[in-house]
PDB file of C-alpha atoms in Angstrom:
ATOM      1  CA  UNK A1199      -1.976 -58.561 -94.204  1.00 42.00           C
ATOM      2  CA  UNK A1200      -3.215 -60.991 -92.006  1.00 48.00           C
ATOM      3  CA  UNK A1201      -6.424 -61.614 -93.760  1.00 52.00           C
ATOM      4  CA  UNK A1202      -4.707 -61.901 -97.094  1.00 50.00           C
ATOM      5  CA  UNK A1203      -6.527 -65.264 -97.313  1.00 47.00           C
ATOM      6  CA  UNK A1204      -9.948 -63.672 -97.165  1.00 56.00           C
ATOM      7  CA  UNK A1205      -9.809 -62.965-101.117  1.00 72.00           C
ATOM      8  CA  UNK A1206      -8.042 -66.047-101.653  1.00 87.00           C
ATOM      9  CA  UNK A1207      -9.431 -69.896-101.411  1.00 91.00           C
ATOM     10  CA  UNK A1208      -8.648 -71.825 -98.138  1.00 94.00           C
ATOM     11  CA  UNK A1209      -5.210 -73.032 -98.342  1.00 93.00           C
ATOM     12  CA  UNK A1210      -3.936 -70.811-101.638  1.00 93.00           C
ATOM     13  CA  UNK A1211       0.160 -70.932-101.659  1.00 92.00           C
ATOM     14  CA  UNK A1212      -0.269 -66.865-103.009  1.00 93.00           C
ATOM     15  CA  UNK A1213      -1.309 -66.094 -99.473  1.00 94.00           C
ATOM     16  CA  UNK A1214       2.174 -66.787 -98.820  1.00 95.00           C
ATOM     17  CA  UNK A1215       3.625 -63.944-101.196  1.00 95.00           C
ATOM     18  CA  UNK A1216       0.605 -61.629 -99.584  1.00 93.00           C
ATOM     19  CA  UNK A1217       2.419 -62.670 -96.366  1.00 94.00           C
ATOM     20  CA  UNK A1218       6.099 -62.185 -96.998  1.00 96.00           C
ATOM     21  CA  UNK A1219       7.203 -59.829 -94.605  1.00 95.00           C
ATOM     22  CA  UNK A1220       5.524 -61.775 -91.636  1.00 95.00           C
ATOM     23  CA  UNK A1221       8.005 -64.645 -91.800  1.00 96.00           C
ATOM     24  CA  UNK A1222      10.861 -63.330 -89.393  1.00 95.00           C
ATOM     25  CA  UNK A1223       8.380 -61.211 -87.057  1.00 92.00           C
ATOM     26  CA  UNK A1224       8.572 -62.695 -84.096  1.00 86.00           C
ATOM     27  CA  UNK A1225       5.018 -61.379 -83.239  1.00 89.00           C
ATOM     28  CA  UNK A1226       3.543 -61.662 -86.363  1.00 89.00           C
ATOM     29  CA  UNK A1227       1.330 -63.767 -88.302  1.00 91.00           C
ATOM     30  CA  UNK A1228       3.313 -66.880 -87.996  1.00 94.00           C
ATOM     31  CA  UNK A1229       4.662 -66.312 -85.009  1.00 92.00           C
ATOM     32  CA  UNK A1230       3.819 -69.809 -83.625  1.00 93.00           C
ATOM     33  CA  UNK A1231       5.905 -71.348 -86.604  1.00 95.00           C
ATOM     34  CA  UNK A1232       8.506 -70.404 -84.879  1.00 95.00           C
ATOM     35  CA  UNK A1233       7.436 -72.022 -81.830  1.00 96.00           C
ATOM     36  CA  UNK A1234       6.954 -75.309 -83.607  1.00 97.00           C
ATOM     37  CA  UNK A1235      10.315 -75.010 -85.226  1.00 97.00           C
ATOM     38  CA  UNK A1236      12.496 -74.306 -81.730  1.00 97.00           C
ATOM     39  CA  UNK A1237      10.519 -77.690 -80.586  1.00 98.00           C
ATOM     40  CA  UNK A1238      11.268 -79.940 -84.195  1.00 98.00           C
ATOM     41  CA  UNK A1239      14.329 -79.030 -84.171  1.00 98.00           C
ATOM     42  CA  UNK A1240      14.609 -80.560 -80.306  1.00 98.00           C
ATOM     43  CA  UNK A1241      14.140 -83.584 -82.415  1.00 98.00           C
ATOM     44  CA  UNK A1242      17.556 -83.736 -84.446  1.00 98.00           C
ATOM     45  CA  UNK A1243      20.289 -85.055 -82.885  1.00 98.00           C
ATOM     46  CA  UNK A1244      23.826 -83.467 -84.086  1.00 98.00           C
ATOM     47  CA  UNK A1245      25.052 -85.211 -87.398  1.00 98.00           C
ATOM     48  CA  UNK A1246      26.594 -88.281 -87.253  1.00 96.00           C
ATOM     49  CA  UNK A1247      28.956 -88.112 -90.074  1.00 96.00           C
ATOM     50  CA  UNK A1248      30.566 -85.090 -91.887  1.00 97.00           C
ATOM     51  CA  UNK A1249      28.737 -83.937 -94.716  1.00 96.00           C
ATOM     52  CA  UNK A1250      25.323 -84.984 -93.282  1.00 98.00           C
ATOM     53  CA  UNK A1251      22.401 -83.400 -94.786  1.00 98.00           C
ATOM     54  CA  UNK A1252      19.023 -82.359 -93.543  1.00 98.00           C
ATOM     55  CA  UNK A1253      16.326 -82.081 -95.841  1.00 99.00           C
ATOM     56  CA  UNK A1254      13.808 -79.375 -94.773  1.00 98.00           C
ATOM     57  CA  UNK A1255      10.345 -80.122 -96.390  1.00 98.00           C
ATOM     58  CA  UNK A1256       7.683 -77.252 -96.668  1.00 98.00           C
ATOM     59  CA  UNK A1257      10.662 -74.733 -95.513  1.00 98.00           C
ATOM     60  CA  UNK A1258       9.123 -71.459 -95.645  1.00 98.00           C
ATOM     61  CA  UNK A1259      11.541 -68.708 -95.060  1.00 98.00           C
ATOM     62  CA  UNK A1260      14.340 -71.381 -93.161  1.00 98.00           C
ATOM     63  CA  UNK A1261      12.690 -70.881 -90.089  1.00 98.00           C
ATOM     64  CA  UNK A1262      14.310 -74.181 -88.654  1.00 98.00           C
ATOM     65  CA  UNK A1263      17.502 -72.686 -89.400  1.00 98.00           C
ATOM     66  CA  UNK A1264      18.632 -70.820 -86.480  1.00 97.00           C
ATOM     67  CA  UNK A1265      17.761 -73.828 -84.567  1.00 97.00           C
ATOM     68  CA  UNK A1266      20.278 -76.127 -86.138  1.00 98.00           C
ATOM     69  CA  UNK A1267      23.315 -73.742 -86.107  1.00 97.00           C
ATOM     70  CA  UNK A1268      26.379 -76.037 -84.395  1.00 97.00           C
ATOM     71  CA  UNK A1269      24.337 -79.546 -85.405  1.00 98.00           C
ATOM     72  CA  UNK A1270      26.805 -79.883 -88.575  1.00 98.00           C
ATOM     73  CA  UNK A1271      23.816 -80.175 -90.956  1.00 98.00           C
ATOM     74  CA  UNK A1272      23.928 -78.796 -94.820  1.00 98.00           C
ATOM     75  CA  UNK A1273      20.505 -77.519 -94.317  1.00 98.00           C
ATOM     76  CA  UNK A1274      18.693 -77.866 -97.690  1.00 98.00           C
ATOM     77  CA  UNK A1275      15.075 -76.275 -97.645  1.00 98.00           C
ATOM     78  CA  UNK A1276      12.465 -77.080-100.110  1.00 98.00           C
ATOM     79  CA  UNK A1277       9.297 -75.058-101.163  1.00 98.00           C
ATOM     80  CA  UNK A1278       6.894 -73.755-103.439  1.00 97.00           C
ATOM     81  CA  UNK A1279       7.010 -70.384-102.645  1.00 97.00           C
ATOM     82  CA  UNK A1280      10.087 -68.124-104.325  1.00 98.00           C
ATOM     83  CA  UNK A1281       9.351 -65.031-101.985  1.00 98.00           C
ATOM     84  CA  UNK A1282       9.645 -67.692 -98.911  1.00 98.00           C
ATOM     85  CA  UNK A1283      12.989 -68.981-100.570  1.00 98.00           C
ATOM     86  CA  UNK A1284      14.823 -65.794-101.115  1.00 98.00           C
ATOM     87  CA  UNK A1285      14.219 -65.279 -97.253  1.00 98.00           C
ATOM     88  CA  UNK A1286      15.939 -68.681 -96.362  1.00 98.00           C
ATOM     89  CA  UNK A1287      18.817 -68.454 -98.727  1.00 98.00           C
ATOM     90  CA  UNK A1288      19.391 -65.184 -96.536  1.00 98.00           C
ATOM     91  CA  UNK A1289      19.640 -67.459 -93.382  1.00 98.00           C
ATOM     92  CA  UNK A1290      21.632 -70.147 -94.593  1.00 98.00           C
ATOM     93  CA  UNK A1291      19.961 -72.483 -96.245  1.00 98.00           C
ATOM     94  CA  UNK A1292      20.516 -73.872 -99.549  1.00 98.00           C
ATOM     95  CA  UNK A1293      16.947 -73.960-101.251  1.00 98.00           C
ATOM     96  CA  UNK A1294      15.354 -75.713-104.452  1.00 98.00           C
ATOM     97  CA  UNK A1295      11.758 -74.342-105.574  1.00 98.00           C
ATOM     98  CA  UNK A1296       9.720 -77.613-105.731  1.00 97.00           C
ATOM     99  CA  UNK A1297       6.656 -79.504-104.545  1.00 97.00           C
ATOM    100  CA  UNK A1298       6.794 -81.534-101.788  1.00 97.00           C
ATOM    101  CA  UNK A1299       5.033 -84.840-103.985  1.00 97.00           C
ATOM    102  CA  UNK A1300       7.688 -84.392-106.308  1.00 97.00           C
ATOM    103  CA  UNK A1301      11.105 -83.370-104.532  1.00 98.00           C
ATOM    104  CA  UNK A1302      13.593 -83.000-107.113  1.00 97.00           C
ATOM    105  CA  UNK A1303      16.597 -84.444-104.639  1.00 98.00           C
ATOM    106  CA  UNK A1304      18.138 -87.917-104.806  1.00 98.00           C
ATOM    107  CA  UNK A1305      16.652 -91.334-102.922  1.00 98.00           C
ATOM    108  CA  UNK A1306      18.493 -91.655-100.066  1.00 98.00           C
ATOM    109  CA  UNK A1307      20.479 -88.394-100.136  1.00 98.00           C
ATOM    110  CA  UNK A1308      19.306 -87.316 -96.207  1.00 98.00           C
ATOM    111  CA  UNK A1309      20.233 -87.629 -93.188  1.00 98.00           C
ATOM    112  CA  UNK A1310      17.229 -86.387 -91.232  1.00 98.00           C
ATOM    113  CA  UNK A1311      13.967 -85.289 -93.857  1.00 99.00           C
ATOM    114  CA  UNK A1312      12.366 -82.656 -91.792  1.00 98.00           C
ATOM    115  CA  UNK A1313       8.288 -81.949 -92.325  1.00 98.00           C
ATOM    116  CA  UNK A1314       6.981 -78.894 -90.452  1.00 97.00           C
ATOM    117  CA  UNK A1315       3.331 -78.181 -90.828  1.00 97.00           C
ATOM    118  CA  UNK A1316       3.441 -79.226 -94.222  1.00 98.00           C
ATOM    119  CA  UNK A1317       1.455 -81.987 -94.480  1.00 98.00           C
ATOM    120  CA  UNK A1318      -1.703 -80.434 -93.435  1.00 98.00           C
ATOM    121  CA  UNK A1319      -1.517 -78.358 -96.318  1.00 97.00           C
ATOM    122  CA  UNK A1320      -0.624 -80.542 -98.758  1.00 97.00           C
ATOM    123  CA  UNK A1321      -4.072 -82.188-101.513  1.00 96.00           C
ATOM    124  CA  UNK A1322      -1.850 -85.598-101.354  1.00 97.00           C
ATOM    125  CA  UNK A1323      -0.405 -85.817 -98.006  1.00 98.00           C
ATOM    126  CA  UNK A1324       0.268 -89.752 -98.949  1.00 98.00           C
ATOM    127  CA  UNK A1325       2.070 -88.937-101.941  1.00 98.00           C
ATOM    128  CA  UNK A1326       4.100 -85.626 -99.573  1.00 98.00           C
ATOM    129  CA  UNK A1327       5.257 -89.178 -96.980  1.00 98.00           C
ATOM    130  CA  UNK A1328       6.235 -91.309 -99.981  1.00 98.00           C
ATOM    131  CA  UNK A1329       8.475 -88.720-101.169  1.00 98.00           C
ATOM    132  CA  UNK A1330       9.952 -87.809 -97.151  1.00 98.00           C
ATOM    133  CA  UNK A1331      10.697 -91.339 -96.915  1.00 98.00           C
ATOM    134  CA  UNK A1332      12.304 -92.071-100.065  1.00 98.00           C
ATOM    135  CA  UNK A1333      14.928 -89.226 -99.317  1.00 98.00           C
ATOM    136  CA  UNK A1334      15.575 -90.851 -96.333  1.00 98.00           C
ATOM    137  CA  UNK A1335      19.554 -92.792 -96.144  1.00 98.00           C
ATOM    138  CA  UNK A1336      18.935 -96.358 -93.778  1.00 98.00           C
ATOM    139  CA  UNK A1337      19.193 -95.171 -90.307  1.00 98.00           C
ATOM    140  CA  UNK A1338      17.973 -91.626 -91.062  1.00 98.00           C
ATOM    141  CA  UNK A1339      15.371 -89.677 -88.871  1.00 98.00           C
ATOM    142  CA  UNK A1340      12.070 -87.952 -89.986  1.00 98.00           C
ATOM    143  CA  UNK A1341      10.534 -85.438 -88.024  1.00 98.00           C
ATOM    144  CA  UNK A1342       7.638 -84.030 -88.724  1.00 98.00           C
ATOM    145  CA  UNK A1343       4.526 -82.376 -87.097  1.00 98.00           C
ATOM    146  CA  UNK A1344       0.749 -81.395 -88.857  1.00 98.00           C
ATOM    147  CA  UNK A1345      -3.007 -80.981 -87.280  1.00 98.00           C
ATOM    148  CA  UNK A1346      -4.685 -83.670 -86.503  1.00 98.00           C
ATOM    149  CA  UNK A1347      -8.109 -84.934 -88.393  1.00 98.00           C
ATOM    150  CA  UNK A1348     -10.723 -84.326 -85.910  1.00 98.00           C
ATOM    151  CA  UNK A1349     -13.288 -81.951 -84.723  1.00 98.00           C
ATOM    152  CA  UNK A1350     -11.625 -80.761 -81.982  1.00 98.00           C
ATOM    153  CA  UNK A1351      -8.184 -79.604 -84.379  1.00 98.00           C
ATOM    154  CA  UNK A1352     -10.702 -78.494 -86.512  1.00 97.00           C
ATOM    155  CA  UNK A1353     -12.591 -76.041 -84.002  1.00 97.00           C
ATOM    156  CA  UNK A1354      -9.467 -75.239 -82.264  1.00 95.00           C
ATOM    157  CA  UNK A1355      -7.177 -74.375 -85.503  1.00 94.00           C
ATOM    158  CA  UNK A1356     -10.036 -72.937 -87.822  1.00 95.00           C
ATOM    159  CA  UNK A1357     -12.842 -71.618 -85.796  1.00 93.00           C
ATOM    160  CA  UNK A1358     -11.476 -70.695 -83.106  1.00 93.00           C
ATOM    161  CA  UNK A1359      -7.434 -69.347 -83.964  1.00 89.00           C
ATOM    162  CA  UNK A1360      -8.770 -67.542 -87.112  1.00 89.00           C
ATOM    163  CA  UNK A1361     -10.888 -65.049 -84.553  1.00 85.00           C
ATOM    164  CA  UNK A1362      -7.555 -64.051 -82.990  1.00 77.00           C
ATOM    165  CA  UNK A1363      -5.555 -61.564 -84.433  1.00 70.00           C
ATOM    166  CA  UNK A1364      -2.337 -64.115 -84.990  1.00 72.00           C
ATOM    167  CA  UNK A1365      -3.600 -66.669 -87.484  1.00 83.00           C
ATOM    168  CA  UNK A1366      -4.205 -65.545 -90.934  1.00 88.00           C
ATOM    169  CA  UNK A1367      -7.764 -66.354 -92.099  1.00 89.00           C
ATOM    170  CA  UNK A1368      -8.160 -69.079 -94.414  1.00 93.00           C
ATOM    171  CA  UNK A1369      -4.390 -70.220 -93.928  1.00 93.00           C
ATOM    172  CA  UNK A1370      -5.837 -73.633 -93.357  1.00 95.00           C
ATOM    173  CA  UNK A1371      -8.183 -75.862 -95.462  1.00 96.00           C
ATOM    174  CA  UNK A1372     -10.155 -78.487 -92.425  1.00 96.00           C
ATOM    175  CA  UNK A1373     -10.095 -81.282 -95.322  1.00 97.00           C
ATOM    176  CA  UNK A1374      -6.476 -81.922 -95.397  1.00 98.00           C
ATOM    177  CA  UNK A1375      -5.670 -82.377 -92.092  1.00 98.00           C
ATOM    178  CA  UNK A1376      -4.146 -85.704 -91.162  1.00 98.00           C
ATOM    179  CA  UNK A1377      -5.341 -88.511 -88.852  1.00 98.00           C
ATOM    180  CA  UNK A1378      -2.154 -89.456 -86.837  1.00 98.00           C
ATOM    181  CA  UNK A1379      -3.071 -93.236 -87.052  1.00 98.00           C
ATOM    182  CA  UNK A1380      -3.591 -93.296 -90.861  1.00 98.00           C
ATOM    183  CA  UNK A1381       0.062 -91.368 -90.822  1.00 98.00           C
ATOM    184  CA  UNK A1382       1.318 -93.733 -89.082  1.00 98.00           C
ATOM    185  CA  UNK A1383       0.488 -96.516 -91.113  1.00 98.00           C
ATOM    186  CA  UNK A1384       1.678 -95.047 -94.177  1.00 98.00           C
ATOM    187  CA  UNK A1385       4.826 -94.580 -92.868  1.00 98.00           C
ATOM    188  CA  UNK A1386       5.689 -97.836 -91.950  1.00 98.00           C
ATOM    189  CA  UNK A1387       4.285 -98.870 -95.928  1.00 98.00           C
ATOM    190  CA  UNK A1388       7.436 -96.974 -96.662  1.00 98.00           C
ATOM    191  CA  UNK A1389       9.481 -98.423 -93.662  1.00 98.00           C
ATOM    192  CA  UNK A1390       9.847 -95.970 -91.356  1.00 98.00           C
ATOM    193  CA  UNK A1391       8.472 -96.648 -87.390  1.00 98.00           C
ATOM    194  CA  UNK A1392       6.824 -93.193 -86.962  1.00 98.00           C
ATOM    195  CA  UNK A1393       5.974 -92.484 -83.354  1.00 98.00           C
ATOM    196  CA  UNK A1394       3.790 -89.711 -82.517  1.00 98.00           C
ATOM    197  CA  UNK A1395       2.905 -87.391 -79.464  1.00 98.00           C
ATOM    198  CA  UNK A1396      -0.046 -84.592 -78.961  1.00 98.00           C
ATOM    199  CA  UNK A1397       1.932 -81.176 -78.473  1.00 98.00           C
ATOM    200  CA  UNK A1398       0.575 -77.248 -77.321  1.00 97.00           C
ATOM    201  CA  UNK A1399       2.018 -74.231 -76.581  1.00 95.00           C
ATOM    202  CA  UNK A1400       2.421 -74.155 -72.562  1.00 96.00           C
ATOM    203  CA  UNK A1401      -0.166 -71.804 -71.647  1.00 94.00           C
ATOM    204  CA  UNK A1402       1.644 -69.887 -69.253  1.00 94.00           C
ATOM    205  CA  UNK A1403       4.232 -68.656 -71.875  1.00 93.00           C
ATOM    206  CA  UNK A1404       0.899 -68.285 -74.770  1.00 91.00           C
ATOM    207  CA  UNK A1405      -1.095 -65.873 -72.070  1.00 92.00           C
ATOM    208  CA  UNK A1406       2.144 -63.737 -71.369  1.00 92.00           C
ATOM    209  CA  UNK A1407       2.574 -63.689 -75.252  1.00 90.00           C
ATOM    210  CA  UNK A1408      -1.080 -62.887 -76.051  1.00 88.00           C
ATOM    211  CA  UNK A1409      -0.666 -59.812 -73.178  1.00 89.00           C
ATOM    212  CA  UNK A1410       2.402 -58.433 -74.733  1.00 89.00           C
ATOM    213  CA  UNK A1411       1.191 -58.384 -78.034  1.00 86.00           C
ATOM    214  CA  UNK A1412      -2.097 -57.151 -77.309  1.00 85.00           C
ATOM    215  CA  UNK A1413      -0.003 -54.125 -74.982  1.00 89.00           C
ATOM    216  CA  UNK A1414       2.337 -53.845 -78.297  1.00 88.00           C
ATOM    217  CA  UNK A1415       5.150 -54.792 -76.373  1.00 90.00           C
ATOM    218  CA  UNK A1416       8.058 -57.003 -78.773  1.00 88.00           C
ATOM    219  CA  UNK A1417       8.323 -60.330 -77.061  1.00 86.00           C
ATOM    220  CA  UNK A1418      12.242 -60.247 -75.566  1.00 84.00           C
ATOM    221  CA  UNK A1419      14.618 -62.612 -77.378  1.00 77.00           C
ATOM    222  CA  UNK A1420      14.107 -66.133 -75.548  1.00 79.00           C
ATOM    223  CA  UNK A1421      10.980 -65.813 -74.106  1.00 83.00           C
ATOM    224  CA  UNK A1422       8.658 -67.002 -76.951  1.00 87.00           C
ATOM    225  CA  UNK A1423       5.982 -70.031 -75.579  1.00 93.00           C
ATOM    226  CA  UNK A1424       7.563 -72.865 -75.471  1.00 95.00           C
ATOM    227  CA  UNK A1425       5.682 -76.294 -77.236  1.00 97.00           C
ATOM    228  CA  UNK A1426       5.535 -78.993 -74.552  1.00 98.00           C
ATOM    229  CA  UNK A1427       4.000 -82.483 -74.803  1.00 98.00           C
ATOM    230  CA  UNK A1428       0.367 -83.127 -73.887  1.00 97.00           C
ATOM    231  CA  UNK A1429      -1.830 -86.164 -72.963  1.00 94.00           C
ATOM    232  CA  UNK A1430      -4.191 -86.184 -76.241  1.00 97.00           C
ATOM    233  CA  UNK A1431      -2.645 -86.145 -80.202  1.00 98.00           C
ATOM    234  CA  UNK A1432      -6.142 -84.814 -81.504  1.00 98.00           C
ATOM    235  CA  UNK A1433      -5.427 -81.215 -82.700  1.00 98.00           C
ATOM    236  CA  UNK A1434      -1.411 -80.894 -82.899  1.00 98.00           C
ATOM    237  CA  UNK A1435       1.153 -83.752 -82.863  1.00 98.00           C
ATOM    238  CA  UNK A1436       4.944 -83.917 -83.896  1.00 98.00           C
ATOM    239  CA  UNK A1437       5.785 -87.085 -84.888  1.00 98.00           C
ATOM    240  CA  UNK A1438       9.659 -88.819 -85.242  1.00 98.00           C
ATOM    241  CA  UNK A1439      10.687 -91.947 -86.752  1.00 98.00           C
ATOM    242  CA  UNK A1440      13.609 -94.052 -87.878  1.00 98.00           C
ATOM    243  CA  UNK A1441      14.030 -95.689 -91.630  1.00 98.00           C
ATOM    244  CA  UNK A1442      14.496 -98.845 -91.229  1.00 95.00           C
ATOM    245  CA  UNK A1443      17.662-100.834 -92.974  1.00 79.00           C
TER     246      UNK A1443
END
């Protein structure tokens, strides 16, 4: 299942139906998602208002969900992919099938817009910011994070993760990932002060991972690699950012 990209051009959404059932494995094919998602959601504060809402962007199966429980967010998760959807409607979330350049939700209706490794795969990741901003209330958060557009992110993410047996093949297309400064910029076009910092999987927690899943041993409940800061932006970053007004 892993290589369901293989038949499939760089980037296809289908690969996620081919991929269904590795959503909620913690060792499975996007096991690092989850990673990333324990880490963005580090980034929301608890709501500031009853009734606050959280717009998930690119929401997969709700994989942020478990990681907001207690916040006193209505977690709504948007996507293109109905077999993704069913799964986060089982965990909580409130979904709506739609693209990300076109979100079928309200200006200003959010809280917080979250944008996990979305952007990367998006053909217009200007047009995926326009619409992540525009959901945004005054005062509301975005948090995001995507693969950087340089050589290294693209030797390290394509060249070199494919080869190991936890990245699907062709899950990524090189040509849409996103240069942090040009992000940056567009942002603040739609008036939001984006800040941005490199991020990695701490490598002790990755190489007892790796070990365990190569023995077929179930990584134990809390002891996933944790995503930690790191000096250089130029293959991963997360990025955060108030609207302004």
């Amino acid at each position: 299942m892993r290589d369901a990209g293989l038949s499939l051009p760089r980037n296809d959404p289908r690969q996620y139906d081919d991929l269904a059932g590795e959503w909620w494995r913690p060792d499975g094919a996007f096991a690092m998602l989850h990673w990333l998602a324990q880490a963005r959601a580090a980034l929301v504060p608890p709501a500031a208002r009853p009734g606050a809402l959280l717009v998930d962007l690119g929401c997969g199966a709700g994989l942020l969900a478990p990681h907001l429980v207690g916040k006193g967010y209505r977690h709504v998760g948007v996507d293109l992919t109905r077999s993704a959807l069913i799964q986060a409607a089982d965990h909580g979330v409130t979904v709506v099938n739609g693209d990300a350049t076109a979100v079928p939700l309200a200006d200003g209706c959010a809280d917080v817009v979250a944008a996990g490794e979305l952007l990367e795969h998006v053909p217009d990741w200007r047009a995926a910011v326009a619409q992540a901003c525009r959901l945004l209330r005054p005062g509301g958060l975005l948090v995001l994070d995507t693969l950087n557009d340089t050589a290294l992110s693209r030797l390290v993410a394509v060249r070199i993760a494919e080869r190991l047996p936890t990245v699907p093949r062709g899950i990524h297309d090189p040509r849409l990932f996103v240069d942090d400064r040009e992000l940056v910029a567009e942002c603040a076009r739609h008036g939001v002060d984006l800040r941005v910092r490199g991020v990695r999987p701490a490598v002790p927690g990755l190489l007892r991972w790796l070990l365990r899943r190569a023995r077929g041993i179930e990584t134990p409940s809390g002891q996933v690699p944790r995503i930690v800061p790191t000096a250089s932006a130029a293959v991963l970053y997360q990025g955060h950012g108030v609207r302004d007004g």
